[in-house]
PDB file of C-alpha atoms in Angstrom:
ATOM      1  CA  MET V  29      13.437 -23.480 -16.417  1.00 63.00           C
ATOM      2  CA  PRO V  30      12.706 -19.947 -15.048  1.00 72.00           C
ATOM      3  CA  GLY V  31      10.078 -19.486 -17.751  1.00 77.00           C
ATOM      4  CA  ASN V  32       8.158 -22.461 -16.369  1.00 86.00           C
ATOM      5  CA  VAL V  33       8.128 -20.953 -12.874  1.00 84.00           C
ATOM      6  CA  VAL V  34       6.876 -17.577 -14.089  1.00 85.00           C
ATOM      7  CA  ARG V  35       3.985 -19.224 -15.908  1.00 87.00           C
ATOM      8  CA  SER V  36       2.984 -21.454 -13.008  1.00 92.00           C
ATOM      9  CA  ARG V  37      -0.308 -20.908 -11.195  1.00 94.00           C
ATOM     10  CA  PRO V  38       1.219 -20.488  -7.690  1.00 94.00           C
ATOM     11  CA  PHE V  39       3.628 -17.833  -8.954  1.00 93.00           C
ATOM     12  CA  LEU V  40       0.879 -15.914 -10.733  1.00 94.00           C
ATOM     13  CA  LEU V  41      -1.366 -16.028  -7.655  1.00 96.00           C
ATOM     14  CA  LEU V  42       1.485 -14.810  -5.468  1.00 96.00           C
ATOM     15  CA  ALA V  43       2.270 -11.992  -7.905  1.00 95.00           C
ATOM     16  CA  LEU V  44      -1.416 -11.032  -7.945  1.00 96.00           C
ATOM     17  CA  ALA V  45      -1.518 -10.989  -4.137  1.00 97.00           C
ATOM     18  CA  PHE V  46       1.507  -8.686  -3.990  1.00 96.00           C
ATOM     19  CA  MET V  47      -0.010  -6.407  -6.631  1.00 96.00           C
ATOM     20  CA  LEU V  48      -3.317  -6.129  -4.780  1.00 96.00           C
ATOM     21  CA  SER V  49      -1.494  -5.470  -1.514  1.00 94.00           C
ATOM     22  CA  ALA V  50       0.528  -2.676  -3.100  1.00 92.00           C
ATOM     23  CA  LEU V  51      -2.618  -1.213  -4.640  1.00 94.00           C
ATOM     24  CA  ALA V  52      -4.390  -1.198  -1.277  1.00 92.00           C
ATOM     25  CA  MET V  53      -1.414   0.455   0.439  1.00 87.00           C
ATOM     26  CA  HIS V  54      -1.243   3.080  -2.290  1.00 89.00           C
ATOM     27  CA  ALA V  55      -4.945   3.831  -1.834  1.00 91.00           C
ATOM     28  CA  VAL V  56      -4.413   4.331   1.909  1.00 87.00           C
ATOM     29  CA  VAL V  57      -1.455   6.646   1.378  1.00 87.00           C
ATOM     30  CA  VAL V  58      -3.298   8.749  -1.205  1.00 90.00           C
ATOM     31  CA  SER V  59      -6.437   9.068   0.936  1.00 93.00           C
ATOM     32  CA  LEU V  60      -4.887   9.482   4.373  1.00 92.00           C
ATOM     33  CA  VAL V  61      -4.196  13.228   4.492  1.00 93.00           C
ATOM     34  CA  PRO V  62      -7.585  14.341   3.088  1.00 95.00           C
ATOM     35  CA  LEU V  63      -9.328  11.943   5.488  1.00 95.00           C
ATOM     36  CA  LEU V  64      -7.468  13.275   8.505  1.00 96.00           C
ATOM     37  CA  LEU V  65      -8.017  16.899   7.466  1.00 96.00           C
ATOM     38  CA  GLU V  66     -11.719  16.170   7.089  1.00 97.00           C
ATOM     39  CA  ARG V  67     -11.710  14.792  10.647  1.00 96.00           C
ATOM     40  CA  ASP V  68     -10.271  18.053  12.052  1.00 96.00           C
ATOM     41  CA  CYS V  69      -6.627  17.061  12.360  1.00 96.00           C
ATOM     42  CA  THR V  70      -4.075  19.777  11.717  1.00 96.00           C
ATOM     43  CA  THR V  71      -1.948  19.641   8.591  1.00 96.00           C
ATOM     44  CA  SER V  72       1.063  18.873  10.805  1.00 96.00           C
ATOM     45  CA  GLN V  73      -0.708  15.901  12.375  1.00 96.00           C
ATOM     46  CA  ALA V  74      -1.805  14.621   8.969  1.00 94.00           C
ATOM     47  CA  ALA V  75       1.721  14.986   7.598  1.00 93.00           C
ATOM     48  CA  TRP V  76       3.137  13.159  10.626  1.00 93.00           C
ATOM     49  CA  ALA V  77       0.653  10.303  10.163  1.00 91.00           C
ATOM     50  CA  LEU V  78       1.512  10.061   6.470  1.00 89.00           C
ATOM     51  CA  GLY V  79       5.243  10.083   7.187  1.00 88.00           C
ATOM     52  CA  THR V  80       4.843   7.369   9.796  1.00 86.00           C
ATOM     53  CA  THR V  81       2.776   5.219   7.425  1.00 78.00           C
ATOM     54  CA  VAL V  82       5.113   5.574   4.486  1.00 69.00           C
ATOM     55  CA  ARG V  83       8.268   5.041   6.539  1.00 65.00           C
ATOM     56  CA  THR V  84       6.863   1.943   8.228  1.00 58.00           C
ATOM     57  CA  HIS V  85       5.652   0.176   5.084  1.00 52.00           C
ATOM     58  CA  THR V  86       8.383   0.867   2.559  1.00 48.00           C
TER      59      THR V  86
END
């Protein structure tokens, strides 16, 4: 029975949606500090923003 659920179209679409969401969040986290430093934020401000983002979404 569980094998049928895992192979179903709705389950695969839901799994794909979660994967794409995680990929997008990872891209934001990786790019956030360099972006903020490029926009003249201090390293402390960039670190605070990263810590707030990671803490909120994990």
